[in-house]
């Protein structure tokens, strides 16, 4: 892996430990890199403001320079201003936690979270959380709407079982793809955290590619057999409207 790739891994690992920050050892573990390598990279990144140490601690957090870079990039890529009212509307209408995620390469990244009125919530998804395609309901629905050729190539290269268990084997993923294509939305029946369920609908760009996803999550007893189709229909309506707005 080249220097840029290692740096990217380290920044992502630091982000995964926000808001409290992570020690050098924790960042190295999350990045899958040797601790001495991560330490050198963190010191270099600190020098240009991309990371910094929390005052009085040994924990690393994202630095101010990333904010300024993000503001500049946001003028080109930010779609959250359009999506935020939709996510809030879903949270209010259902009482569940609602999310907006974006596809980036072979992952989905959660950009917005809004909690509904129901007091018991799932905490699998949070702003900044990343999951591979095929994992959590957002990753399921994006993967399911890709062309078969891309799905076959992806599933031939990745091993989701190692990190997410046998319920994410290729056969199970293909079963979820078929079900998602049939009903239009994906259902995650507690596959990542037991008892934490989720539904998601894809949001498409002008070319018809699944670029984003709207998600509802909550505890299992809130996602009964009668309510799931109602929530799915609501997600599909809002996702269609958001696709039109973003297109």
Tab-separated table of C-alpha atoms in Angstrom:
chain	number	residue	atom	x	y	z
A	1	UNK	CA	0.000	0.000	0.000
A	2	UNK	CA	1.380	3.416	-0.940
A	3	UNK	CA	1.704	6.446	1.339
A	4	UNK	CA	-1.588	7.975	0.202
A	5	UNK	CA	-3.442	4.752	0.944
A	6	UNK	CA	-1.906	4.475	4.426
A	7	UNK	CA	-2.710	8.112	5.158
A	8	UNK	CA	-6.294	7.594	4.071
A	9	UNK	CA	-6.628	4.586	6.371
A	10	UNK	CA	-5.264	6.558	9.320
A	11	UNK	CA	-7.617	9.507	8.763
A	12	UNK	CA	-10.578	7.155	8.493
A	13	UNK	CA	-9.519	5.383	11.680
A	14	UNK	CA	-9.283	8.696	13.543
A	15	UNK	CA	-12.734	9.652	12.223
A	16	UNK	CA	-14.142	6.353	13.478
A	17	UNK	CA	-13.112	7.341	17.019
A	18	UNK	CA	-14.833	10.728	16.964
A	19	UNK	CA	-15.987	12.587	18.951
A	20	UNK	CA	-13.747	11.517	21.827
A	21	UNK	CA	-10.695	10.608	19.787
A	22	UNK	CA	-8.520	7.508	19.745
A	23	UNK	CA	-5.089	6.624	21.048
A	24	UNK	CA	-2.283	5.807	18.652
A	25	UNK	CA	-2.738	2.120	19.455
A	26	UNK	CA	-6.488	2.262	18.832
A	27	UNK	CA	-6.031	4.135	15.551
A	28	UNK	CA	-3.389	1.645	14.413
A	29	UNK	CA	-5.694	-1.262	15.218
A	30	UNK	CA	-8.601	0.312	13.329
A	31	UNK	CA	-6.376	1.164	10.357
A	32	UNK	CA	-4.803	-2.296	10.256
A	33	UNK	CA	-1.307	-0.800	10.217
A	34	UNK	CA	1.755	-1.129	12.489
A	35	UNK	CA	1.755	1.273	15.428
A	36	UNK	CA	5.140	2.899	14.560
A	37	UNK	CA	3.896	3.619	11.016
A	38	UNK	CA	0.681	5.145	12.335
A	39	UNK	CA	2.567	7.232	14.887
A	40	UNK	CA	4.803	8.729	12.183
A	41	UNK	CA	1.820	9.469	9.970
A	42	UNK	CA	-0.118	11.091	12.807
A	43	UNK	CA	2.798	13.377	13.654
A	44	UNK	CA	3.069	14.406	9.993
A	45	UNK	CA	-0.692	14.973	9.716
A	46	UNK	CA	-0.621	17.018	12.915
A	47	UNK	CA	1.983	19.298	11.342
A	48	UNK	CA	-0.453	20.350	8.597
A	49	UNK	CA	-3.547	20.515	10.778
A	50	UNK	CA	-5.272	17.381	9.515
A	51	UNK	CA	-5.260	15.808	12.995
A	52	UNK	CA	-4.516	17.098	16.460
A	53	UNK	CA	-4.230	15.801	20.014
A	54	UNK	CA	-6.969	16.485	22.502
A	55	UNK	CA	-5.513	18.857	25.130
A	56	UNK	CA	-4.193	16.975	28.140
A	57	UNK	CA	-4.684	13.527	26.631
A	58	UNK	CA	-3.048	11.069	24.268
A	59	UNK	CA	-6.083	10.879	21.995
A	60	UNK	CA	-6.074	11.938	18.356
A	61	UNK	CA	-8.989	13.792	16.738
A	62	UNK	CA	-9.582	15.231	13.288
A	63	UNK	CA	-7.944	18.606	12.752
A	64	UNK	CA	-9.309	21.980	11.646
A	65	UNK	CA	-7.767	21.784	8.190
A	66	UNK	CA	-10.155	18.955	7.324
A	67	UNK	CA	-13.078	21.234	8.125
A	68	UNK	CA	-11.842	23.913	5.734
A	69	UNK	CA	-11.207	21.344	3.017
A	70	UNK	CA	-14.657	19.900	3.641
A	71	UNK	CA	-16.319	23.280	3.310
A	72	UNK	CA	-14.597	23.798	-0.039
A	73	UNK	CA	-15.542	20.320	-1.278
A	74	UNK	CA	-19.076	20.737	0.039
A	75	UNK	CA	-19.842	23.393	-2.533
A	76	UNK	CA	-19.498	20.698	-5.167
A	77	UNK	CA	-20.652	17.531	-3.453
A	78	UNK	CA	-22.969	18.440	-0.579
A	79	UNK	CA	-26.494	17.163	-1.053
A	80	UNK	CA	-27.441	17.163	2.609
A	81	UNK	CA	-29.240	20.502	2.390
A	82	UNK	CA	-31.757	18.903	0.038
A	83	UNK	CA	-31.913	15.611	1.949
A	84	UNK	CA	-32.208	16.969	5.502
A	85	UNK	CA	-35.921	17.952	5.341
A	86	UNK	CA	-36.751	14.513	3.946
A	87	UNK	CA	-34.876	12.732	6.741
A	88	UNK	CA	-36.579	14.892	9.363
A	89	UNK	CA	-39.972	14.214	7.823
A	90	UNK	CA	-39.345	10.455	7.985
A	91	UNK	CA	-38.297	10.639	11.632
A	92	UNK	CA	-41.371	12.658	12.599
A	93	UNK	CA	-43.780	10.494	10.592
A	94	UNK	CA	-42.517	7.163	11.931
A	95	UNK	CA	-41.034	7.926	15.346
A	96	UNK	CA	-37.930	5.957	14.317
A	97	UNK	CA	-34.370	7.079	13.591
A	98	UNK	CA	-33.971	8.194	9.970
A	99	UNK	CA	-30.757	8.459	7.957
A	100	UNK	CA	-29.323	9.606	4.665
A	101	UNK	CA	-26.268	7.746	3.386
A	102	UNK	CA	-24.075	8.144	0.319
A	103	UNK	CA	-22.275	5.544	-1.722
A	104	UNK	CA	-18.550	6.034	-1.978
A	105	UNK	CA	-16.838	3.294	-3.927
A	106	UNK	CA	-17.653	0.003	-2.248
A	107	UNK	CA	-19.021	1.551	0.946
A	108	UNK	CA	-21.949	3.561	2.215
A	109	UNK	CA	-21.283	6.510	4.525
A	110	UNK	CA	-23.962	7.903	6.834
A	111	UNK	CA	-24.282	11.673	6.331
A	112	UNK	CA	-27.415	12.589	8.311
A	113	UNK	CA	-29.165	11.136	11.348
A	114	UNK	CA	-32.447	12.387	12.799
A	115	UNK	CA	-34.105	10.626	15.741
A	116	UNK	CA	-37.855	10.269	16.028
A	117	UNK	CA	-40.004	10.421	19.140
A	118	UNK	CA	-39.818	6.723	20.088
A	119	UNK	CA	-37.432	6.628	23.085
A	120	UNK	CA	-35.658	3.322	22.351
A	121	UNK	CA	-33.245	3.644	19.434
A	122	UNK	CA	-30.727	1.678	17.440
A	123	UNK	CA	-27.164	2.962	17.498
A	124	UNK	CA	-25.695	0.904	14.656
A	125	UNK	CA	-25.752	3.920	12.328
A	126	UNK	CA	-24.413	7.356	13.174
A	127	UNK	CA	-23.108	10.276	11.162
A	128	UNK	CA	-19.791	9.246	9.645
A	129	UNK	CA	-20.379	5.491	10.011
A	130	UNK	CA	-19.116	3.431	7.062
A	131	UNK	CA	-20.155	-0.048	6.034
A	132	UNK	CA	-19.305	-2.177	2.993
A	133	UNK	CA	-21.933	-2.658	0.316
A	134	UNK	CA	-24.177	-5.529	1.350
A	135	UNK	CA	-24.009	-4.617	5.050
A	136	UNK	CA	-26.783	-2.712	6.910
A	137	UNK	CA	-29.925	-1.832	4.997
A	138	UNK	CA	-28.336	1.109	3.117
A	139	UNK	CA	-25.512	-1.095	1.839
A	140	UNK	CA	-27.996	-3.813	0.911
A	141	UNK	CA	-30.252	-1.561	-1.137
A	142	UNK	CA	-27.410	0.142	-3.005
A	143	UNK	CA	-25.814	-3.195	-3.870
A	144	UNK	CA	-29.137	-4.678	-4.989
A	145	UNK	CA	-29.695	-1.876	-7.521
A	146	UNK	CA	-26.299	-2.225	-9.175
A	147	UNK	CA	-25.959	-4.127	-12.468
A	148	UNK	CA	-25.492	-7.894	-12.106
A	149	UNK	CA	-21.988	-7.657	-13.530
A	150	UNK	CA	-20.888	-5.253	-10.797
A	151	UNK	CA	-22.524	-7.363	-8.105
A	152	UNK	CA	-20.812	-10.533	-9.326
A	153	UNK	CA	-17.425	-8.811	-9.437
A	154	UNK	CA	-17.864	-7.343	-5.952
A	155	UNK	CA	-18.987	-10.575	-4.322
A	156	UNK	CA	-16.114	-12.470	-5.922
A	157	UNK	CA	-13.583	-10.174	-4.221
A	158	UNK	CA	-14.907	-9.344	-0.766
A	159	UNK	CA	-15.250	-11.430	2.374
A	160	UNK	CA	-17.995	-9.937	4.522
A	161	UNK	CA	-18.187	-13.028	6.730
A	162	UNK	CA	-14.847	-12.293	8.403
A	163	UNK	CA	-16.070	-9.009	9.882
A	164	UNK	CA	-19.853	-9.407	9.960
A	165	UNK	CA	-20.533	-13.108	10.433
A	166	UNK	CA	-21.945	-16.015	8.400
A	167	UNK	CA	-25.232	-14.162	7.904
A	168	UNK	CA	-23.260	-12.090	5.364
A	169	UNK	CA	-22.099	-15.013	3.258
A	170	UNK	CA	-22.459	-14.744	-0.516
A	171	UNK	CA	-25.553	-16.952	-0.597
A	172	UNK	CA	-27.286	-14.857	2.052
A	173	UNK	CA	-26.309	-11.595	0.344
A	174	UNK	CA	-27.762	-12.843	-2.945
A	175	UNK	CA	-30.973	-13.813	-1.165
A	176	UNK	CA	-31.264	-10.279	0.211
A	177	UNK	CA	-30.572	-8.839	-3.239
A	178	UNK	CA	-33.414	-10.875	-4.719
A	179	UNK	CA	-35.807	-9.854	-1.937
A	180	UNK	CA	-34.812	-6.190	-2.221
A	181	UNK	CA	-35.351	-6.151	-5.967
A	182	UNK	CA	-38.766	-7.768	-5.524
A	183	UNK	CA	-40.091	-5.329	-2.919
A	184	UNK	CA	-38.041	-2.262	-3.884
A	185	UNK	CA	-36.573	-1.649	-0.428
A	186	UNK	CA	-34.149	-3.624	1.731
A	187	UNK	CA	-34.774	-5.120	5.156
A	188	UNK	CA	-32.002	-5.720	7.674
A	189	UNK	CA	-33.490	-8.062	10.314
A	190	UNK	CA	-30.897	-7.505	13.024
A	191	UNK	CA	-27.987	-8.881	11.007
A	192	UNK	CA	-25.330	-6.524	12.413
A	193	UNK	CA	-26.661	-6.080	15.959
A	194	UNK	CA	-29.310	-8.479	17.238
A	195	UNK	CA	-32.634	-6.759	17.753
A	196	UNK	CA	-31.696	-3.704	15.683
A	197	UNK	CA	-33.700	-3.649	12.460
A	198	UNK	CA	-33.550	-1.365	9.468
A	199	UNK	CA	-35.197	-0.616	6.124
A	200	UNK	CA	-33.716	1.388	3.263
A	201	UNK	CA	-34.670	2.695	-0.168
A	202	UNK	CA	-32.208	3.756	-2.847
A	203	UNK	CA	-31.938	7.318	-4.125
A	204	UNK	CA	-30.776	7.575	-7.733
A	205	UNK	CA	-28.756	10.105	-9.727
A	206	UNK	CA	-29.580	11.363	-13.221
A	207	UNK	CA	-27.978	8.303	-14.801
A	208	UNK	CA	-30.176	5.948	-12.775
A	209	UNK	CA	-27.334	4.791	-10.520
A	210	UNK	CA	-27.959	4.234	-6.778
A	211	UNK	CA	-25.858	7.021	-5.264
A	212	UNK	CA	-27.599	7.442	-1.901
A	213	UNK	CA	-30.042	5.729	0.458
A	214	UNK	CA	-32.756	6.681	2.938
A	215	UNK	CA	-32.954	4.449	6.007
A	216	UNK	CA	-35.214	3.868	8.992
A	217	UNK	CA	-33.899	1.914	11.979
A	218	UNK	CA	-35.327	0.821	15.291
A	219	UNK	CA	-35.842	-2.036	17.703
A	220	UNK	CA	-37.249	-5.317	16.430
A	221	UNK	CA	-40.753	-5.111	17.885
A	222	UNK	CA	-41.318	-1.838	15.983
A	223	UNK	CA	-40.768	-3.632	12.666
A	224	UNK	CA	-43.540	-6.186	12.639
A	225	UNK	CA	-44.907	-7.957	9.566
A	226	UNK	CA	-47.780	-5.475	9.175
A	227	UNK	CA	-45.712	-2.333	9.657
A	228	UNK	CA	-42.751	-3.161	7.418
A	229	UNK	CA	-44.709	-2.753	4.141
A	230	UNK	CA	-46.066	0.583	5.385
A	231	UNK	CA	-42.599	1.850	6.269
A	232	UNK	CA	-41.222	0.493	2.996
A	233	UNK	CA	-43.878	2.273	0.949
A	234	UNK	CA	-43.154	5.537	2.767
A	235	UNK	CA	-39.417	5.156	2.158
A	236	UNK	CA	-39.976	4.464	-1.527
A	237	UNK	CA	-42.149	7.566	-1.942
A	238	UNK	CA	-39.650	9.807	-0.215
A	239	UNK	CA	-36.707	8.234	-2.062
A	240	UNK	CA	-38.413	8.773	-5.414
A	241	UNK	CA	-39.109	12.425	-4.599
A	242	UNK	CA	-35.526	12.928	-3.390
A	243	UNK	CA	-34.148	11.306	-6.545
A	244	UNK	CA	-36.163	13.807	-8.587
A	245	UNK	CA	-34.912	16.717	-6.450
A	246	UNK	CA	-31.258	15.679	-6.616
A	247	UNK	CA	-31.484	14.869	-10.315
